[in-house]
Amino acid sequence: MKINLLSIFFLLTVHFSVFGQLKLYGENYRPQFHFTPDRNWMNDPNGLVYFNGQYHLFYQYNPYANIWGHMSWGHAVSKDLIHWKQLPVALYEENGIMIFSGSAVADVNNTSGFGSKKDPPLVAIYTGSTDTLQTQNLAFSTDNGLQWKKYNANPVLNENKKDFRDPNVFWYAPDKKWIMSLSYPVTHQIAFYDSDNLRDWKKLSVFGPAGDTTAVWECPDLMQVPVLGQPGAYKWVLLTSQNAGMQYFVGEFDGKKFINENPINSILKPDFGTDYYAAIAYHSTPLGKPVSIGWVNNWNYANEIPTYPWKGATALPRILQLKKINNVWQLIQTPVAAVQNLRKQPVVYVNKKISKSTEQLGFKGNVWEAEFVMQPALNGETGIQLAVGNGLGLTISYNPFNKQVTIDRSNTPDYFSAAFADRPTSTATVRLINNELKWHIFFDKSIVEVFINNGEQVFTVQIFPTEENNAINLFSTGEGAVFKRITFWPIKSIW
Ligand code: FRU
């Protein structure tokens, strides 16, 4: 009897732990090839640094709950920017001071003195935040980022401000100095500082207000970006985030100040979707180009999305390059090539002609990648619908009259949040090249990413369809549309 009870208890325990593990990463809406923490809330990517063969991804994390709060730095590492291994929390909230967003650098010359030249430290620069004060602080690690110590003379920068945050630091080789970009959110400005040792900072200049000033400015990142097709040519890009979307500026940096070279009133967006925020970049990578990672969400409803037991994901890492189009410097963003290693057997359609009709394809799924070239109708809208079923679906279409691509999720479930329902569409102006539009689409359970014309425009959008809504339609309300070649790849899970 005793043995029986014990063995039943044992079996039950094994069953629940195995069952529990199987369930994680198999839940409704759980992305299969995007990073999500196993449990609890995440927002901004932080401290993106490549060191000793590993990409480190830190992120705003609540270790205790599936809503924003108790901000700490979660931690994951990857060798290819696609497969991630989650590690223990790197930096915890302490004494009521939350660990807000920031960056991390490999201090290879040990300028900070936190390590040695032989064992250079990783140094994190983050905002310590309370209800009344935000200051900049340091923490360091001498074991490849596993264990972190907060600097005992923190803060290193304090201007007695309530809103003063998100330090982003890089090494500026011409002057042999560290440069920090830092946000004054309320006045829509980015300040630049320099330092020899990461501990003592001197203010250099302030950029802004400029571009989109409709909401607080957060998460600046200033970096050198290569010009596409011109080896050795670079410009400087400054990324900022404004509460529910992002913008960027392109120009020069002389070690002291940033000079914007695009038209003063133009607003350039790295992403036209509803759900792309707080992206920052790995400045130096083995790929020879910066690679950015954004948070797939929107502050207007981020806490309400119906995902459990986690909330928040990172977008696919994007290679950043620049190109002058119509006399304006524009970011060209392409997903890192390593994502192609997840492709399963492709399904190909050729020469699909669609006139005033809708055609459902034989291929179905909710974890896939697609590439296609389309000659749109010139007298009506042409596009693709995904997550189709039970009369619902997401519509992605090109309109020849206003030359815009629109992603419309109004016909997908939105019951969980009025703010989500309030943002049904996203739109961007695109160009046809030889009467064609090139598409690269990723669908991962609840994340849709659309790259147009090899990364001239990008959209990131969340949707929350049921699993069985997985059909795909091609449609056109006009005549003469041709999908020249469509390739779908089902994608392997990274978990
Ligand atoms: C951006 C942001 C940052 C801040 C962090 C707090 O999403 O508001 O400005 O450091 O999130 O979690």
Short mmCIF file of C-alpha atoms and ligand atoms in Angstrom, two decimals:
data_model
loop_
_atom_site.label_atom_id
_atom_site.label_comp_id
_atom_site.label_asym_id
_atom_site.label_seq_id
_atom_site.Cartn_x
_atom_site.Cartn_y
_atom_site.Cartn_z
CA MET A 1 0.00 0.00 0.00
CA LYS A 2 2.71 2.39 1.05
CA ILE A 3 4.75 1.57 -2.06
CA ASN A 4 1.70 1.96 -4.27
CA LEU A 5 0.94 5.41 -2.92
CA LEU A 6 4.57 6.42 -3.30
CA SER A 7 4.76 5.18 -6.86
CA ILE A 8 1.51 6.88 -7.76
CA PHE A 9 2.88 10.11 -6.31
CA PHE A 10 6.14 9.57 -8.26
CA LEU A 11 4.31 8.90 -11.52
CA LEU A 12 2.13 11.94 -11.02
CA THR A 13 5.16 14.16 -10.36
CA VAL A 14 6.97 12.86 -13.46
CA HIS A 15 3.84 13.24 -15.51
CA PHE A 16 3.27 16.83 -14.43
CA SER A 17 6.86 17.92 -14.91
CA VAL A 18 7.09 16.33 -18.36
CA PHE A 19 3.67 17.65 -19.26
CA GLY A 20 4.63 21.10 -17.95
CA GLN A 21 7.77 21.14 -20.10
CA LEU A 22 5.96 19.95 -23.19
CA LYS A 23 3.42 22.67 -22.76
CA LEU A 24 5.94 25.54 -22.57
CA TYR A 25 6.57 26.88 -26.09
CA GLY A 26 3.58 24.88 -27.35
CA GLU A 27 0.92 27.33 -26.14
CA ASN A 28 -1.58 29.20 -28.31
CA TYR A 29 0.08 32.12 -30.13
CA ARG A 30 3.60 31.11 -28.99
CA PRO A 31 6.14 32.13 -31.68
CA GLN A 32 8.26 29.21 -32.89
CA PHE A 33 11.18 31.05 -34.50
CA HIS A 34 11.21 34.30 -32.54
CA PHE A 35 12.69 34.68 -29.08
CA THR A 36 10.24 34.80 -26.19
CA PRO A 37 11.12 34.29 -22.51
CA ASP A 38 9.79 30.96 -21.20
CA ARG A 39 7.61 32.81 -18.69
CA ASN A 40 6.63 36.36 -17.78
CA TRP A 41 6.77 39.78 -19.28
CA MET A 42 9.48 41.23 -21.53
CA ASN A 43 9.82 44.53 -23.36
CA ASP A 44 12.84 46.32 -24.89
CA PRO A 45 15.95 44.48 -26.07
CA ASN A 46 18.88 45.75 -24.00
CA GLY A 47 22.67 45.43 -23.98
CA LEU A 48 23.06 43.92 -27.45
CA VAL A 49 26.74 42.92 -27.63
CA TYR A 50 28.73 40.30 -29.52
CA PHE A 51 31.49 38.83 -27.35
CA ASN A 52 33.62 35.68 -27.51
CA GLY A 53 31.55 34.08 -30.26
CA GLN A 54 28.17 34.80 -28.68
CA TYR A 55 25.44 37.35 -29.30
CA HIS A 56 24.10 38.50 -25.95
CA LEU A 57 20.49 39.60 -25.78
CA PHE A 58 19.43 41.25 -22.54
CA TYR A 59 15.87 42.48 -22.27
CA GLN A 60 13.51 44.37 -20.00
CA TYR A 61 12.03 41.61 -17.87
CA ASN A 62 9.66 41.15 -14.96
CA PRO A 63 10.93 38.03 -13.12
CA TYR A 64 7.75 37.78 -11.07
CA ALA A 65 4.72 38.35 -13.32
CA ASN A 66 3.26 38.46 -16.80
CA ILE A 67 2.75 42.23 -16.79
CA TRP A 68 5.19 45.18 -16.75
CA GLY A 69 6.85 45.78 -13.35
CA HIS A 70 9.95 45.11 -11.23
CA MET A 71 12.06 45.77 -14.30
CA SER A 72 15.21 43.68 -14.44
CA TRP A 73 17.47 42.49 -17.26
CA GLY A 74 16.64 39.02 -18.56
CA HIS A 75 19.38 37.32 -20.56
CA ALA A 76 19.70 34.99 -23.56
CA VAL A 77 22.59 34.07 -25.84
CA SER A 78 22.87 32.88 -29.42
CA LYS A 79 25.55 31.88 -31.88
CA ASP A 80 23.49 32.67 -34.99
CA LEU A 81 20.91 35.28 -33.84
CA ILE A 82 18.13 32.71 -34.43
CA HIS A 83 18.58 29.91 -31.86
CA TRP A 84 18.51 31.38 -28.35
CA LYS A 85 19.36 29.94 -24.98
CA GLN A 86 17.73 31.64 -22.02
CA LEU A 87 20.09 32.24 -19.07
CA PRO A 88 19.44 33.37 -15.49
CA VAL A 89 18.34 36.98 -14.94
CA ALA A 90 21.42 39.22 -15.26
CA LEU A 91 20.41 42.30 -13.25
CA TYR A 92 17.64 42.45 -10.65
CA GLU A 93 15.71 45.42 -9.35
CA GLU A 94 17.21 46.30 -5.95
CA ASN A 95 16.31 48.74 -3.12
CA GLY A 96 13.30 49.94 -5.11
CA ILE A 97 15.50 50.93 -8.08
CA MET A 98 14.37 49.27 -11.29
CA ILE A 99 16.85 48.36 -14.05
CA PHE A 100 15.55 50.20 -17.11
CA SER A 101 16.87 49.98 -20.66
CA GLY A 102 20.47 50.43 -21.67
CA SER A 103 23.40 48.94 -23.51
CA ALA A 104 26.44 46.75 -22.92
CA VAL A 105 29.98 46.99 -24.28
CA ALA A 106 32.97 44.69 -24.42
CA ASP A 107 35.62 46.83 -22.71
CA VAL A 108 38.52 45.08 -24.47
CA ASN A 109 41.16 47.57 -23.26
CA ASN A 110 39.78 47.43 -19.72
CA THR A 111 39.36 51.24 -19.70
CA SER A 112 36.90 50.84 -16.81
CA GLY A 113 39.32 48.81 -14.69
CA PHE A 114 36.51 46.33 -13.89
CA GLY A 115 38.50 43.44 -15.39
CA SER A 116 41.99 43.09 -16.82
CA LYS A 117 43.41 43.35 -20.34
CA LYS A 118 43.69 39.59 -20.32
CA ASP A 119 40.13 39.12 -19.09
CA PRO A 120 38.23 42.14 -20.42
CA PRO A 121 34.94 42.89 -18.71
CA LEU A 122 31.52 43.24 -20.25
CA VAL A 123 30.11 46.50 -18.93
CA ALA A 124 26.37 47.26 -18.85
CA ILE A 125 25.22 50.89 -18.81
CA TYR A 126 21.59 51.13 -17.68
CA THR A 127 19.08 53.55 -16.26
CA GLY A 128 18.29 53.14 -12.56
CA SER A 129 14.68 54.22 -12.24
CA THR A 130 12.39 55.24 -9.38
CA ASP A 131 9.13 57.23 -9.51
CA THR A 132 11.03 60.48 -9.03
CA LEU A 133 14.53 60.00 -10.45
CA GLN A 134 16.33 58.37 -13.39
CA THR A 135 20.14 58.06 -13.36
CA GLN A 136 22.73 56.19 -15.42
CA ASN A 137 24.56 53.29 -13.80
CA LEU A 138 27.15 50.60 -14.49
CA ALA A 139 27.36 46.87 -13.84
CA PHE A 140 30.08 44.51 -15.00
CA SER A 141 30.78 40.86 -15.63
CA THR A 142 34.08 39.03 -15.98
CA ASP A 143 32.59 35.60 -16.74
CA ASN A 144 31.12 36.10 -20.21
CA GLY A 145 28.03 37.82 -18.96
CA LEU A 146 26.72 35.16 -16.57
CA GLN A 147 27.16 36.98 -13.27
CA TRP A 148 26.94 40.73 -12.87
CA LYS A 149 28.05 43.16 -10.15
CA LYS A 150 26.65 46.65 -9.86
CA TYR A 151 29.39 49.33 -9.65
CA ASN A 152 29.70 50.47 -6.03
CA ALA A 153 29.97 54.18 -6.98
CA ASN A 154 26.72 54.28 -9.00
CA PRO A 155 25.22 56.40 -10.44
CA VAL A 156 27.77 57.62 -12.98
CA LEU A 157 25.43 60.25 -14.44
CA ASN A 158 22.74 62.15 -12.56
CA GLU A 159 21.06 65.35 -13.74
CA ASN A 160 18.33 65.11 -11.08
CA LYS A 161 15.67 64.43 -13.67
CA LYS A 162 12.59 62.25 -13.52
CA ASP A 163 12.83 61.41 -17.25
CA PHE A 164 16.41 60.83 -18.42
CA ARG A 165 16.99 57.38 -19.77
CA ASP A 166 18.13 54.51 -22.00
CA PRO A 167 21.93 55.04 -22.35
CA ASN A 168 23.46 53.54 -25.46
CA VAL A 169 27.27 53.41 -25.56
CA PHE A 170 29.81 52.61 -28.27
CA TRP A 171 33.57 53.03 -28.84
CA TYR A 172 34.40 55.94 -31.15
CA ALA A 173 37.79 54.89 -32.53
CA PRO A 174 38.90 58.23 -34.13
CA ASP A 175 38.91 59.98 -30.71
CA LYS A 176 39.54 56.82 -28.64
CA LYS A 177 36.48 57.61 -26.50
CA TRP A 178 33.25 56.03 -25.42
CA ILE A 179 30.19 57.89 -26.71
CA MET A 180 26.81 57.68 -24.99
CA SER A 181 23.45 58.60 -26.55
CA LEU A 182 20.84 59.32 -23.92
CA SER A 183 17.22 60.39 -24.09
CA TYR A 184 15.44 63.42 -22.66
CA PRO A 185 12.05 61.86 -23.41
CA VAL A 186 9.78 64.79 -22.60
CA THR A 187 11.61 67.44 -24.66
CA HIS A 188 12.17 65.00 -27.59
CA GLN A 189 15.95 65.28 -27.46
CA ILE A 190 18.97 62.98 -27.52
CA ALA A 191 22.07 64.10 -25.62
CA PHE A 192 25.59 62.86 -26.38
CA TYR A 193 28.32 62.40 -23.79
CA ASP A 194 31.88 61.08 -23.93
CA SER A 195 34.15 59.22 -21.52
CA ASP A 196 37.60 57.65 -21.33
CA ASN A 197 36.67 55.06 -18.73
CA LEU A 198 32.86 54.57 -18.75
CA ARG A 199 32.78 56.06 -15.21
CA ASP A 200 33.22 59.80 -15.88
CA TRP A 201 30.99 61.39 -18.51
CA LYS A 202 31.13 64.82 -20.17
CA LYS A 203 28.18 66.31 -22.07
CA LEU A 204 28.96 67.09 -25.74
CA SER A 205 25.77 68.18 -27.52
CA VAL A 206 22.02 67.73 -27.83
CA PHE A 207 20.03 66.72 -30.94
CA GLY A 208 16.34 67.51 -31.42
CA PRO A 209 13.48 68.09 -31.25
CA ALA A 210 13.07 66.88 -34.85
CA GLY A 211 10.93 64.55 -36.94
CA ASP A 212 8.13 62.91 -34.96
CA THR A 213 7.63 64.72 -31.64
CA THR A 214 4.12 63.50 -30.90
CA ALA A 215 5.22 61.31 -27.97
CA VAL A 216 8.14 60.79 -25.55
CA TRP A 217 11.49 59.89 -27.13
CA GLU A 218 13.09 56.72 -25.80
CA CYS A 219 15.81 54.17 -26.56
CA PRO A 220 18.27 56.09 -28.77
CA ASP A 221 20.92 54.23 -30.72
CA LEU A 222 23.58 56.01 -32.81
CA MET A 223 25.65 53.84 -35.14
CA GLN A 224 27.62 53.76 -38.36
CA VAL A 225 25.75 51.98 -41.16
CA PRO A 226 27.25 50.87 -44.50
CA VAL A 227 25.92 52.26 -47.78
CA LEU A 228 24.51 49.44 -49.90
CA GLY A 229 26.69 48.59 -52.88
CA GLN A 230 29.46 51.06 -51.95
CA PRO A 231 32.14 49.18 -50.02
CA GLY A 232 33.82 51.39 -47.43
CA ALA A 233 31.08 54.08 -47.51
CA TYR A 234 29.16 54.75 -44.28
CA LYS A 235 26.67 57.20 -42.84
CA TRP A 236 25.49 57.59 -39.25
CA VAL A 237 21.99 56.52 -38.22
CA LEU A 238 20.20 57.61 -35.06
CA LEU A 239 17.25 55.43 -34.05
CA THR A 240 14.64 56.62 -31.54
CA SER A 241 11.30 55.27 -30.29
CA GLN A 242 8.13 57.31 -29.67
CA ASN A 243 5.73 55.39 -27.45
CA ALA A 244 4.02 53.37 -30.22
CA GLY A 245 6.43 53.49 -33.14
CA MET A 246 9.98 54.30 -34.19
CA GLN A 247 11.84 56.77 -36.38
CA TYR A 248 15.41 57.31 -37.58
CA PHE A 249 17.66 60.09 -38.75
CA VAL A 250 20.58 59.76 -41.17
CA GLY A 251 23.64 61.99 -41.30
CA GLU A 252 27.10 62.46 -39.85
CA PHE A 253 28.68 62.27 -36.40
CA ASP A 254 31.95 64.09 -35.79
CA GLY A 255 32.68 62.73 -32.34
CA LYS A 256 30.78 65.61 -30.70
CA LYS A 257 27.47 66.12 -32.47
CA PHE A 258 25.03 64.43 -34.82
CA ILE A 259 24.14 66.31 -38.02
CA ASN A 260 20.89 65.18 -39.67
CA GLU A 261 21.19 65.20 -43.47
CA ASN A 262 17.65 64.27 -44.42
CA PRO A 263 14.94 66.95 -44.84
CA ILE A 264 14.16 68.52 -41.45
CA ASN A 265 10.43 67.74 -41.55
CA SER A 266 10.65 64.22 -42.96
CA ILE A 267 9.71 61.34 -40.68
CA LEU A 268 11.48 58.13 -41.55
CA LYS A 269 10.25 54.89 -40.03
CA PRO A 270 12.18 51.65 -39.70
CA ASP A 271 8.85 49.83 -39.47
CA PHE A 272 5.34 50.75 -40.61
CA GLY A 273 3.53 48.07 -38.59
CA THR A 274 1.67 48.50 -35.32
CA ASP A 275 4.08 46.33 -33.32
CA TYR A 276 7.73 47.29 -33.57
CA TYR A 277 9.40 49.24 -30.79
CA ALA A 278 12.61 50.03 -28.92
CA ALA A 279 14.87 48.44 -31.52
CA ILE A 280 18.60 48.87 -30.95
CA ALA A 281 21.52 47.22 -32.73
CA TYR A 282 24.61 45.09 -32.36
CA HIS A 283 27.04 47.70 -33.72
CA SER A 284 29.85 45.38 -34.61
CA THR A 285 29.16 41.83 -35.71
CA PRO A 286 31.03 39.14 -37.67
CA LEU A 287 28.57 39.98 -40.48
CA GLY A 288 30.38 43.33 -40.90
CA LYS A 289 27.12 45.27 -40.60
CA PRO A 290 24.97 46.37 -37.68
CA VAL A 291 22.06 44.09 -36.81
CA SER A 292 19.00 45.51 -35.05
CA ILE A 293 16.45 43.76 -32.85
CA GLY A 294 13.10 45.27 -31.89
CA TRP A 295 10.38 44.39 -29.43
CA VAL A 296 7.21 43.09 -31.09
CA ASN A 297 4.56 45.07 -29.24
CA ASN A 298 2.89 48.42 -28.75
CA TRP A 299 2.67 50.27 -25.42
CA ASN A 300 -0.96 51.19 -26.14
CA TYR A 301 -1.99 47.58 -25.46
CA ALA A 302 1.19 45.66 -24.62
CA ASN A 303 -0.07 44.54 -21.20
CA GLU A 304 -3.36 43.27 -22.63
CA ILE A 305 -2.23 40.85 -25.36
CA PRO A 306 -3.74 37.39 -24.66
CA THR A 307 -0.53 35.34 -24.31
CA TYR A 308 0.28 33.18 -21.27
CA PRO A 309 2.54 32.48 -19.47
CA TRP A 310 4.74 34.98 -21.35
CA LYS A 311 4.21 38.38 -22.91
CA GLY A 312 6.50 39.97 -25.47
CA ALA A 313 8.84 38.76 -28.21
CA THR A 314 11.76 40.02 -30.24
CA ALA A 315 11.41 40.66 -33.97
CA LEU A 316 13.69 38.85 -36.41
CA PRO A 317 17.18 40.38 -36.28
CA ARG A 318 17.67 42.75 -39.24
CA ILE A 319 20.84 43.65 -41.11
CA LEU A 320 21.00 47.42 -41.54
CA GLN A 321 22.25 49.18 -44.68
CA LEU A 322 21.53 52.53 -46.33
CA LYS A 323 20.50 53.61 -49.79
CA LYS A 324 19.61 57.00 -51.27
CA ILE A 325 16.15 56.78 -52.85
CA ASN A 326 14.64 59.96 -54.37
CA ASN A 327 17.43 61.94 -52.73
CA VAL A 328 16.58 60.71 -49.22
CA TRP A 329 18.78 58.33 -47.21
CA GLN A 330 16.72 55.29 -46.37
CA LEU A 331 17.36 52.27 -44.16
CA ILE A 332 17.36 48.96 -46.02
CA GLN A 333 16.60 46.10 -43.63
CA THR A 334 16.84 42.41 -44.35
CA PRO A 335 16.37 39.48 -41.98
CA VAL A 336 19.64 37.76 -41.04
CA ALA A 337 20.39 34.90 -43.44
CA ALA A 338 20.61 32.34 -40.61
CA VAL A 339 16.80 32.21 -40.50
CA GLN A 340 16.97 30.32 -43.82
CA ASN A 341 18.49 27.35 -41.99
CA LEU A 342 15.04 26.74 -40.48
CA ARG A 343 13.35 26.20 -43.84
CA LYS A 344 11.63 22.87 -44.48
CA GLN A 345 10.67 21.55 -47.96
CA PRO A 346 9.31 24.43 -50.05
CA VAL A 347 5.93 24.56 -51.77
CA VAL A 348 6.06 26.56 -55.02
CA TYR A 349 3.36 28.17 -57.17
CA VAL A 350 4.20 29.70 -60.56
CA ASN A 351 2.42 32.22 -62.72
CA LYS A 352 -0.79 32.60 -60.69
CA LYS A 353 -3.09 34.96 -62.53
CA ILE A 354 -5.80 36.59 -60.45
CA SER A 355 -8.52 38.83 -61.86
CA LYS A 356 -11.42 40.09 -59.75
CA SER A 357 -11.29 36.95 -57.64
CA THR A 358 -9.99 35.23 -54.55
CA GLU A 359 -8.16 31.92 -54.71
CA GLN A 360 -7.34 29.74 -51.74
CA LEU A 361 -3.99 27.94 -51.99
CA GLY A 362 -3.38 24.30 -51.15
CA PHE A 363 -0.57 25.31 -48.79
CA LYS A 364 -1.69 26.07 -45.24
CA GLY A 365 0.04 26.87 -41.98
CA ASN A 366 0.79 29.31 -39.21
CA VAL A 367 4.60 28.94 -39.00
CA TRP A 368 6.05 29.80 -42.41
CA GLU A 369 8.12 32.07 -44.61
CA ALA A 370 7.16 33.15 -48.16
CA GLU A 371 8.86 34.99 -50.99
CA PHE A 372 7.08 36.18 -54.08
CA VAL A 373 7.11 38.68 -56.92
CA MET A 374 3.82 40.25 -57.87
CA GLN A 375 2.65 42.32 -60.84
CA PRO A 376 -0.31 44.06 -59.23
CA ALA A 377 -3.50 45.01 -61.01
CA LEU A 378 -3.51 48.70 -61.89
CA ASN A 379 -7.28 49.12 -61.46
CA GLY A 380 -7.88 47.50 -58.07
CA GLU A 381 -6.19 46.10 -54.97
CA THR A 382 -4.07 42.95 -55.09
CA GLY A 383 -2.68 40.98 -52.24
CA ILE A 384 -2.56 38.01 -49.95
CA GLN A 385 -4.61 36.97 -46.95
CA LEU A 386 -3.27 34.75 -44.20
CA ALA A 387 -4.65 33.20 -41.02
CA VAL A 388 -7.79 32.65 -43.10
CA GLY A 389 -10.71 30.60 -41.76
CA ASN A 390 -14.23 30.97 -40.36
CA GLY A 391 -14.67 34.18 -42.31
CA LEU A 392 -11.60 35.77 -40.64
CA GLY A 393 -8.14 36.65 -41.93
CA LEU A 394 -5.34 39.22 -42.18
CA THR A 395 -5.22 41.14 -45.46
CA ILE A 396 -1.98 42.48 -46.94
CA SER A 397 -2.61 44.45 -50.11
CA TYR A 398 -1.21 46.90 -52.64
CA ASN A 399 -3.37 49.78 -53.87
CA PRO A 400 -2.25 51.20 -57.25
CA PHE A 401 -4.20 54.45 -56.83
CA ASN A 402 -2.22 55.69 -53.81
CA LYS A 403 0.79 53.33 -54.22
CA GLN A 404 0.35 52.08 -50.67
CA VAL A 405 0.67 48.72 -49.02
CA THR A 406 -1.83 48.21 -46.21
CA ILE A 407 -1.97 45.52 -43.59
CA ASP A 408 -5.48 45.21 -42.25
CA ARG A 409 -6.14 43.11 -39.15
CA SER A 410 -9.65 44.42 -38.50
CA ASN A 411 -10.99 40.99 -39.47
CA THR A 412 -8.88 39.14 -36.85
CA PRO A 413 -9.77 38.60 -33.15
CA ASP A 414 -9.40 41.83 -31.14
CA TYR A 415 -11.83 41.22 -28.24
CA PHE A 416 -9.09 41.41 -25.58
CA SER A 417 -8.28 45.11 -25.95
CA ALA A 418 -10.06 48.26 -27.12
CA ALA A 419 -6.67 49.87 -27.84
CA PHE A 420 -5.68 46.93 -30.05
CA ALA A 421 -9.01 47.09 -31.91
CA ASP A 422 -8.39 50.80 -32.32
CA ARG A 423 -5.29 50.17 -34.50
CA PRO A 424 -6.65 47.91 -37.27
CA THR A 425 -4.43 49.01 -40.16
CA SER A 426 -0.84 49.92 -40.99
CA THR A 427 0.18 51.62 -44.23
CA ALA A 428 3.34 52.50 -46.15
CA THR A 429 4.01 54.09 -49.52
CA VAL A 430 6.07 51.76 -51.72
CA ARG A 431 7.41 51.83 -55.28
CA LEU A 432 6.94 49.38 -58.12
CA ILE A 433 10.21 48.41 -59.78
CA ASN A 434 9.56 47.38 -63.42
CA ASN A 435 5.85 47.14 -62.54
CA GLU A 436 6.65 44.59 -59.86
CA LEU A 437 6.57 44.42 -56.09
CA LYS A 438 8.78 42.00 -54.19
CA TRP A 439 7.54 40.47 -50.95
CA HIS A 440 9.18 38.51 -48.15
CA ILE A 441 6.73 37.49 -45.45
CA PHE A 442 7.17 35.62 -42.16
CA PHE A 443 4.23 34.28 -40.19
CA ASP A 444 4.94 32.87 -36.75
CA LYS A 445 1.71 32.07 -34.85
CA SER A 446 1.03 35.65 -33.67
CA ILE A 447 3.77 37.63 -35.44
CA VAL A 448 3.67 38.76 -39.07
CA GLU A 449 6.71 40.47 -40.60
CA VAL A 450 6.58 41.81 -44.15
CA PHE A 451 9.70 42.99 -46.01
CA ILE A 452 8.97 44.84 -49.26
CA ASN A 453 11.41 45.30 -52.18
CA ASN A 454 14.37 43.71 -50.37
CA GLY A 455 13.84 45.70 -47.18
CA GLU A 456 12.90 49.21 -48.41
CA GLN A 457 9.79 49.03 -46.21
CA VAL A 458 9.10 46.68 -43.33
CA PHE A 459 5.96 45.94 -41.29
CA THR A 460 5.69 44.08 -38.00
CA VAL A 461 2.17 43.28 -36.83
CA GLN A 462 0.67 41.07 -34.12
CA ILE A 463 -2.48 39.02 -34.65
CA PHE A 464 -4.12 36.39 -32.47
CA PRO A 465 -5.94 33.95 -34.74
CA THR A 466 -7.09 30.49 -33.71
CA GLU A 467 -4.81 27.61 -34.78
CA GLU A 468 -7.28 26.31 -37.36
CA ASN A 469 -7.43 29.65 -39.16
CA ASN A 470 -4.41 28.79 -41.25
CA ALA A 471 -5.44 29.03 -44.90
CA ILE A 472 -3.91 31.45 -47.41
CA ASN A 473 -5.70 33.37 -50.18
CA LEU A 474 -4.46 35.34 -53.15
CA PHE A 475 -6.90 37.99 -54.30
CA SER A 476 -7.37 40.97 -56.56
CA THR A 477 -10.28 43.37 -56.93
CA GLY A 478 -8.71 44.51 -60.22
CA GLU A 479 -7.73 42.79 -63.42
CA GLY A 480 -4.52 41.28 -64.70
CA ALA A 481 -2.61 40.66 -61.45
CA VAL A 482 0.12 38.02 -61.70
CA PHE A 483 1.98 36.31 -58.87
CA LYS A 484 5.00 35.21 -60.89
CA ARG A 485 6.49 32.74 -58.47
CA ILE A 486 5.50 32.12 -54.85
CA THR A 487 7.61 29.98 -52.55
CA PHE A 488 6.38 28.93 -49.10
CA TRP A 489 8.66 27.27 -46.60
CA PRO A 490 7.21 25.74 -43.43
CA ILE A 491 9.66 26.71 -40.69
CA LYS A 492 11.24 24.50 -38.03
CA SER A 493 10.78 25.48 -34.40
CA ILE A 494 13.86 26.81 -32.56
CA TRP A 495 12.55 25.44 -29.24
C1 FRU B 1 10.76 51.80 -23.73
C2 FRU B 1 10.87 52.05 -22.24
C3 FRU B 1 12.20 52.67 -21.92
C4 FRU B 1 12.41 52.26 -20.49
C5 FRU B 1 11.80 50.87 -20.47
C6 FRU B 1 11.17 50.50 -19.16
O1 FRU B 1 9.87 50.81 -24.07
O2 FRU B 1 9.79 52.86 -21.81
O3 FRU B 1 12.26 54.08 -22.10
O4 FRU B 1 13.77 52.25 -20.14
O5 FRU B 1 10.84 50.84 -21.49
O6 FRU B 1 10.78 49.16 -19.14
#
